[in-house]
CSV table of C-alpha atoms and ligand atoms in Angstrom, one decimal:
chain,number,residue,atom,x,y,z
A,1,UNK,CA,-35.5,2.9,-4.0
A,2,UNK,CA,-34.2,0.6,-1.3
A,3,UNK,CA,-36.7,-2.7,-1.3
A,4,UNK,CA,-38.9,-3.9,1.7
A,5,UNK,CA,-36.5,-6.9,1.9
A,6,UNK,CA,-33.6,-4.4,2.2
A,7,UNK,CA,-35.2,-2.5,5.0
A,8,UNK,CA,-35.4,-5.2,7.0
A,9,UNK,CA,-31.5,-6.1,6.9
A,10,UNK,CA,-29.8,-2.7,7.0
A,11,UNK,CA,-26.6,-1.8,8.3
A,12,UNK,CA,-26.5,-0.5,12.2
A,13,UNK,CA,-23.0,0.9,11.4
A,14,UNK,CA,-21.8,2.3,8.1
A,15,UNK,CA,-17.9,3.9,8.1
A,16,UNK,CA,-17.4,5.9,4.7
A,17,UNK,CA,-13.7,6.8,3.3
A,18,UNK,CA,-14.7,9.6,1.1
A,19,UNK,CA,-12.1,9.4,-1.7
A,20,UNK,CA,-11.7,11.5,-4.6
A,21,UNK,CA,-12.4,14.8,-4.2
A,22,UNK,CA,-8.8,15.8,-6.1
A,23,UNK,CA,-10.1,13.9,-8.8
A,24,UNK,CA,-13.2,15.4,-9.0
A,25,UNK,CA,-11.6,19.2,-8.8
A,26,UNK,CA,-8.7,18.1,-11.6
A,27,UNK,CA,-11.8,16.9,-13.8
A,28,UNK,CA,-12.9,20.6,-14.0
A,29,UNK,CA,-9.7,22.0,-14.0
A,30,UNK,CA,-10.0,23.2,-10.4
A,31,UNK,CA,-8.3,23.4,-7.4
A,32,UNK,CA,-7.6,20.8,-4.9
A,33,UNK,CA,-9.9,22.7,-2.5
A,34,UNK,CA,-12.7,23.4,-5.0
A,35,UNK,CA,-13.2,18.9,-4.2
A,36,UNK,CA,-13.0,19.9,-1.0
A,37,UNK,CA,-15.2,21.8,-0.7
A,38,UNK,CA,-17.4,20.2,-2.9
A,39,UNK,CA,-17.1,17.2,-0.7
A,40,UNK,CA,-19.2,18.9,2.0
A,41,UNK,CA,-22.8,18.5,0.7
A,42,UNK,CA,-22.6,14.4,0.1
A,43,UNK,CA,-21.8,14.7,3.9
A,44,UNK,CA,-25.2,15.9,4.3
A,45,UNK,CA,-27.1,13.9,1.9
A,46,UNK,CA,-25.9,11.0,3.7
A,47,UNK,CA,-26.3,12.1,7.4
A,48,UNK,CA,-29.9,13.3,6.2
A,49,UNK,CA,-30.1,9.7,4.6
A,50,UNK,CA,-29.0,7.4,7.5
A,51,UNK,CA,-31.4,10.0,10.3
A,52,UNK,CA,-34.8,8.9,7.3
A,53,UNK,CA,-33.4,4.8,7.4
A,54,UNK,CA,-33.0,5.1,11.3
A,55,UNK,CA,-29.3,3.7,10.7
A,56,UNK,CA,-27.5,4.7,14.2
A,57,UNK,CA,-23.6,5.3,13.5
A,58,UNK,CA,-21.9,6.8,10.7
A,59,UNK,CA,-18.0,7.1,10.5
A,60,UNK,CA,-16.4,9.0,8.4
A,61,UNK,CA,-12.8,9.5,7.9
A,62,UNK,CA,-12.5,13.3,7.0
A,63,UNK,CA,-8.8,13.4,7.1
A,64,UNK,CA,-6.4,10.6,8.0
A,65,UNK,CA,-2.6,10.2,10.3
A,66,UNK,CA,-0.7,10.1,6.6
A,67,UNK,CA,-2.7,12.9,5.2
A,68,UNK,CA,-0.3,15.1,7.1
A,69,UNK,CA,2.2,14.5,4.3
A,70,UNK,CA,0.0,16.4,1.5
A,71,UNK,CA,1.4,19.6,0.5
A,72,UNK,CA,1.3,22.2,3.4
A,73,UNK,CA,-1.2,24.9,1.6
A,74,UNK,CA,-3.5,22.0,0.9
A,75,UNK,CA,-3.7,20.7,4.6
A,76,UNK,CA,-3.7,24.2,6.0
A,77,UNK,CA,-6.8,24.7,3.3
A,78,UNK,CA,-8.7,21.3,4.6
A,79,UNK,CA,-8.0,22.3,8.2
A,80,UNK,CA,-10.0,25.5,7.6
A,81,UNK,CA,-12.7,23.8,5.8
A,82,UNK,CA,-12.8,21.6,8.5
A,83,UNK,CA,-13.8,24.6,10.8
A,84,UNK,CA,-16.2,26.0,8.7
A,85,UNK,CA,-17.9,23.3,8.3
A,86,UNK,CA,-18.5,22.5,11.9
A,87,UNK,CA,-19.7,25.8,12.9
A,88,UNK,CA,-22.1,26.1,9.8
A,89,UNK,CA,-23.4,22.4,10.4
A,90,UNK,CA,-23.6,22.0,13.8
A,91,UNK,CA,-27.3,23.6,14.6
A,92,UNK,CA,-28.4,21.8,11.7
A,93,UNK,CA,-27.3,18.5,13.0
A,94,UNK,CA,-28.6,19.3,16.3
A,95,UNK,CA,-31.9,20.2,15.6
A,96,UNK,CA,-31.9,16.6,13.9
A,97,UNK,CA,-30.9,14.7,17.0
A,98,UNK,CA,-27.6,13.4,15.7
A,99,UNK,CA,-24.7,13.2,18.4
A,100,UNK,CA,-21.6,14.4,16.5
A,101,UNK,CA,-18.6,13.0,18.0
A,102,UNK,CA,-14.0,13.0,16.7
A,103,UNK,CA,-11.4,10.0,17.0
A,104,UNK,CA,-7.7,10.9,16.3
A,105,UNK,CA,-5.1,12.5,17.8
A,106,UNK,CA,-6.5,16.0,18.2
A,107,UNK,CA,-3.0,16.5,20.0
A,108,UNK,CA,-2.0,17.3,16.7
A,109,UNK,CA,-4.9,19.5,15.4
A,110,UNK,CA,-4.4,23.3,15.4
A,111,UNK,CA,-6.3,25.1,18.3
A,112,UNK,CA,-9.2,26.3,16.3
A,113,UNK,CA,-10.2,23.3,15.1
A,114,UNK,CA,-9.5,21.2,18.7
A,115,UNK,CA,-11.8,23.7,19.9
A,116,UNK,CA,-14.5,23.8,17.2
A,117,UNK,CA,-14.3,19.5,17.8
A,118,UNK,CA,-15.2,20.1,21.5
A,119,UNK,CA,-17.9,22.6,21.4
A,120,UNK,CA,-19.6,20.5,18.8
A,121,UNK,CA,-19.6,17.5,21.1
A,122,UNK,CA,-20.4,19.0,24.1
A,123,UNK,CA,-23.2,20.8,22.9
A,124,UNK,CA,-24.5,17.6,21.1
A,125,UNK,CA,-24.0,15.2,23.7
A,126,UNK,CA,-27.4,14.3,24.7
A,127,UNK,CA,-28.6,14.0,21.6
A,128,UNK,CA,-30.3,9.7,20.8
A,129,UNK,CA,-30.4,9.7,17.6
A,130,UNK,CA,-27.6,9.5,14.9
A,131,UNK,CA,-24.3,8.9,16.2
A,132,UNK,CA,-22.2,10.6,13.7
A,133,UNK,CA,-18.3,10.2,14.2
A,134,UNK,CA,-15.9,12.3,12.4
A,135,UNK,CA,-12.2,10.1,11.9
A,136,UNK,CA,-9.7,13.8,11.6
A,137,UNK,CA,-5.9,12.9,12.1
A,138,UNK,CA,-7.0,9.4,12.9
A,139,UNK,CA,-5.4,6.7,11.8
A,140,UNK,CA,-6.1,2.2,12.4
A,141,UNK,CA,-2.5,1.6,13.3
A,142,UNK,CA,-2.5,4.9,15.5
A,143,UNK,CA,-5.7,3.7,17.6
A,144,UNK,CA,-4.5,0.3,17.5
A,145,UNK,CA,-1.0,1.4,19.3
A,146,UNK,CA,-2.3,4.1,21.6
A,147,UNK,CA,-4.2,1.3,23.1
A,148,UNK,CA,-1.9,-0.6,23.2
A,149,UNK,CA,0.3,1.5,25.6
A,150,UNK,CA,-2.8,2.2,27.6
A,151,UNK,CA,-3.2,-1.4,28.2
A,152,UNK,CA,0.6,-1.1,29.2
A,153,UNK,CA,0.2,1.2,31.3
A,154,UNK,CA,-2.5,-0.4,33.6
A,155,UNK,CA,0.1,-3.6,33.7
A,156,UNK,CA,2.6,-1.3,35.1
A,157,UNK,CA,0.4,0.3,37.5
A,158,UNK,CA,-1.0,-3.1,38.6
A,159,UNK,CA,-4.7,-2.8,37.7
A,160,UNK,CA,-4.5,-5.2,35.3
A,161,UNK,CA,-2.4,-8.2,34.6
A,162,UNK,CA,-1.2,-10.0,30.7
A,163,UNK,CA,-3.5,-12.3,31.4
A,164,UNK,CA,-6.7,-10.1,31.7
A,165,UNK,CA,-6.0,-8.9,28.1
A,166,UNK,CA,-8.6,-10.6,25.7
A,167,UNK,CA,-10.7,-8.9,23.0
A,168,UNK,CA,-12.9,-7.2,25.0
A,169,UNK,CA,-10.7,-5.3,26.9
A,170,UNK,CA,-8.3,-4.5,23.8
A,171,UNK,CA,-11.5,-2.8,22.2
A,172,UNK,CA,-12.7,-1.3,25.3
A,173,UNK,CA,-9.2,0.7,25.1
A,174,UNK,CA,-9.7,1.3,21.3
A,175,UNK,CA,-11.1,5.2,20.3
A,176,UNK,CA,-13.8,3.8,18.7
A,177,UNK,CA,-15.0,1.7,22.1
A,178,UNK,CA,-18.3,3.3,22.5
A,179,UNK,CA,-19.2,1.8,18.7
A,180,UNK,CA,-20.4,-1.0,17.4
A,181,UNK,CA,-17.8,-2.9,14.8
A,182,UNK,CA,-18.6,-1.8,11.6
A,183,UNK,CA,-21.1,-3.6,9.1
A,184,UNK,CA,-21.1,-1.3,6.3
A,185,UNK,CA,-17.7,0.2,5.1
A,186,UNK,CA,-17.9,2.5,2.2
A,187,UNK,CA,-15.5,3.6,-0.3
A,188,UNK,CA,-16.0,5.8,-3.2
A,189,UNK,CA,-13.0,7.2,-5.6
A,190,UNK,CA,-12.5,3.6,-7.3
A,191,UNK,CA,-9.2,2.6,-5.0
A,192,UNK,CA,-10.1,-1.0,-2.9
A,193,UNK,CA,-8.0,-0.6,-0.2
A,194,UNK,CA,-9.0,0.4,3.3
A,195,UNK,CA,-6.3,3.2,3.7
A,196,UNK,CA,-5.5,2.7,7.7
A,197,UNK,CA,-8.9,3.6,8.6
A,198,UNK,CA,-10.9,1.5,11.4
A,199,UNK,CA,-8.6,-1.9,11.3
A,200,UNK,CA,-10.4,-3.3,14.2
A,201,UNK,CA,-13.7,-2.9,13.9
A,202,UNK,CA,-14.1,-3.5,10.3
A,203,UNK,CA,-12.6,-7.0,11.1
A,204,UNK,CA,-16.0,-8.7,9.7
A,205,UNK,CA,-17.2,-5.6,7.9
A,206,UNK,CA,-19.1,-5.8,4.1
A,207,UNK,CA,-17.1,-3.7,1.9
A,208,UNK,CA,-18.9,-1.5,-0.7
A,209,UNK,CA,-16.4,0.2,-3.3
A,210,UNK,CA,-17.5,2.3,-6.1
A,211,UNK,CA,-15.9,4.8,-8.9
A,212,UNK,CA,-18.3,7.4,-7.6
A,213,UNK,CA,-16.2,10.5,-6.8
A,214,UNK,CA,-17.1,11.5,-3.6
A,215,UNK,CA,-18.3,15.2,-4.2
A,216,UNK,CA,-21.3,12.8,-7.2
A,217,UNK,CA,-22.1,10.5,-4.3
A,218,UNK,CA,-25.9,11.2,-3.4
A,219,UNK,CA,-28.5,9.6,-1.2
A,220,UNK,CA,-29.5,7.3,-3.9
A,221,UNK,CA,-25.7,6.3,-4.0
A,222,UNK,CA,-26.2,5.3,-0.6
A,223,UNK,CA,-29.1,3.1,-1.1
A,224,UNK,CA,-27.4,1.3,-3.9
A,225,UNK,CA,-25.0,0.2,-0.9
A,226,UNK,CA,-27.9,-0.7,1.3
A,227,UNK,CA,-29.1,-2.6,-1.5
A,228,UNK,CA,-26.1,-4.5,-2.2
A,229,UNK,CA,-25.2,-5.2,1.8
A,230,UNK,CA,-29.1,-6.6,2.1
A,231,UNK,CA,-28.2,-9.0,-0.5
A,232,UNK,CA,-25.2,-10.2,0.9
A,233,UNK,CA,-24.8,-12.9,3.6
A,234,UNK,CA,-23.0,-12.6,6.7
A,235,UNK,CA,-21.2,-15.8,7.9
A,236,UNK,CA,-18.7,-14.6,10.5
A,237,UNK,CA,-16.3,-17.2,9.5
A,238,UNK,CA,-19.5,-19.7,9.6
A,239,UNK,CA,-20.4,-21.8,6.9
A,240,UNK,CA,-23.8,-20.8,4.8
A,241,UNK,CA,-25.6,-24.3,6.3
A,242,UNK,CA,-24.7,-23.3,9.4
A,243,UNK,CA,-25.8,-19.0,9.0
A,244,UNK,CA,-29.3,-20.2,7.0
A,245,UNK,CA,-30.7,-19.3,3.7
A,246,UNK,CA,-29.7,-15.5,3.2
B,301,FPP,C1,-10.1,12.5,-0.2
B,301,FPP,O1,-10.1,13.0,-1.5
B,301,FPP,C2,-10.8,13.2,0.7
B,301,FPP,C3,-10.3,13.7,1.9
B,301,FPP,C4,-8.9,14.0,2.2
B,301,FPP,C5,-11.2,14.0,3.0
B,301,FPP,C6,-11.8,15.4,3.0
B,301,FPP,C7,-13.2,15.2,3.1
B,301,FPP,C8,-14.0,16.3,3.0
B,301,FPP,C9,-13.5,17.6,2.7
B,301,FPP,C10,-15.4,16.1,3.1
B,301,FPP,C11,-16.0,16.9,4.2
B,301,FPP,C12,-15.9,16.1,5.5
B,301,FPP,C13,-16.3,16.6,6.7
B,301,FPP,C14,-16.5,15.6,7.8
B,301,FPP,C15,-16.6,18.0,7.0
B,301,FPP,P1,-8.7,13.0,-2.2
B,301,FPP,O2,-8.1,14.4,-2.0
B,301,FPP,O3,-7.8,11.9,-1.7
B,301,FPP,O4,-9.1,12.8,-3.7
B,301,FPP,P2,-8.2,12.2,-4.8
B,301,FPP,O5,-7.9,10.7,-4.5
B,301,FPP,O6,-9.1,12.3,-6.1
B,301,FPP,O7,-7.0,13.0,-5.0
């Protein structure tokens, strides 16, 4: 149960890097894919989570710039999932008001799933409530450089100059510009480390890890994070005198 005290302090922005879905599929001697797949549902249970708490952005990072290097039948397996997954989910999340929205270099993505990514958003587009992002062939460093050369860009073509460059307009060329920075980030599958996902905007972020395998993490996992961010206090390189009792 997440606490009255909690409710009051919840995260606007969570990110999630789902890990361990191998894991998971190796503990039950099955395939790679079997995780996978497995991995779908927790998707659910926390979009159906975040649209009952009123939280208004979920990230997720599905599948990241280095994950290209996995063996070819297992990428060619996730891309397919991938697919499915949107066409099966995307009334669903629909009818429940969530925007559905993909950062990363669909330059890379095979047709089919480029085009399942753009039906999804368009036909979503309108939607107010949940703004759920999906992180596919994304990578921090990626974003990070691609604005980068935007920014260059502009300079060359005169709309801008060095000087106009401050954070602001960095992260107004960033992928993830329309979102708030991140409050929540998420990790399941035991590893601490943040894997390249959003570098930018989880600059100030509370970081949740747990051994949960993703395919076992439920709506009650979720809440344990809530619980744990409400009891945490945010300084923003502050000092606690000057940020108040918690
Ligand atoms: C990591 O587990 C998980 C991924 C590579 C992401 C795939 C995520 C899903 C299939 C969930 C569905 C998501 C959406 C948005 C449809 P891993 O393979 O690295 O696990 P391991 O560390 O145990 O090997």
């Amino acid at each position: 149960m997440v606490s009255r005290r909690t409710v009051k302090t919840l995260p606007g922005h969570i990110a999630i890097i789902m890990d361990g879905n191998g894991r998971w599929a190796r503990r039950r001697a099955l395939p790679r894919q079997a995780g996978h797949r497995a991995g779908i549902k927790p998707v659910r249970n926390v979009v159906h989570r975040c649209v009952e708490r009123n939280i208004h952005t979920l990230t997720v990072f599905a599948f990241s710039s280095e994950n290209w290097e996995r063996p070819v039948e297992e990428v060619k397996g996730l891309m397919t999932l991938f697919v499915d997954a949107l066409r099966r989910e995307v009334d669903e999340l629909h009818e429940n008001n969530v925007r559905l929205q993909f950062i990363g270099d669909r330059s890379v993505l095979n047709s089919e799933l480029c085009a399942a990514t753009v039906a999804a958003e368009e036909k979503t587009r309108e939607n107010t409530g949940l703004v759920l992002t999906v992180a596919v062939a994304y990578g921090g460093r990626w974003d990070l450089t691609q604005a980068a050369r935007e920014l260059a860009r502009e300079i060359v073509a005169g709309s801008i100059t060095p000087d106009d460059i401050d954070e602001d307009l960095f992260a107004a060329h960033l992928t993830t510009a329309s979102l708030p920075t991140v409050d929540l980030l998420i990790r399941t599958g035991g590893e601490k480390r943040v894997s390249n996902f959003l570098l930018w905007d989880i600059a100030y972020s509370e970081v949740y890890f747990t051994d949960v395998l993703w395919p076992d993490f439920t709506a009650t996992e979720l809440d344990q994070a809530l619980e744990s961010y409400a009891a945490r206090q945010r300084r923003f390189g502050r000092t606690s005198d000057q940020v108040g009792p918690s």
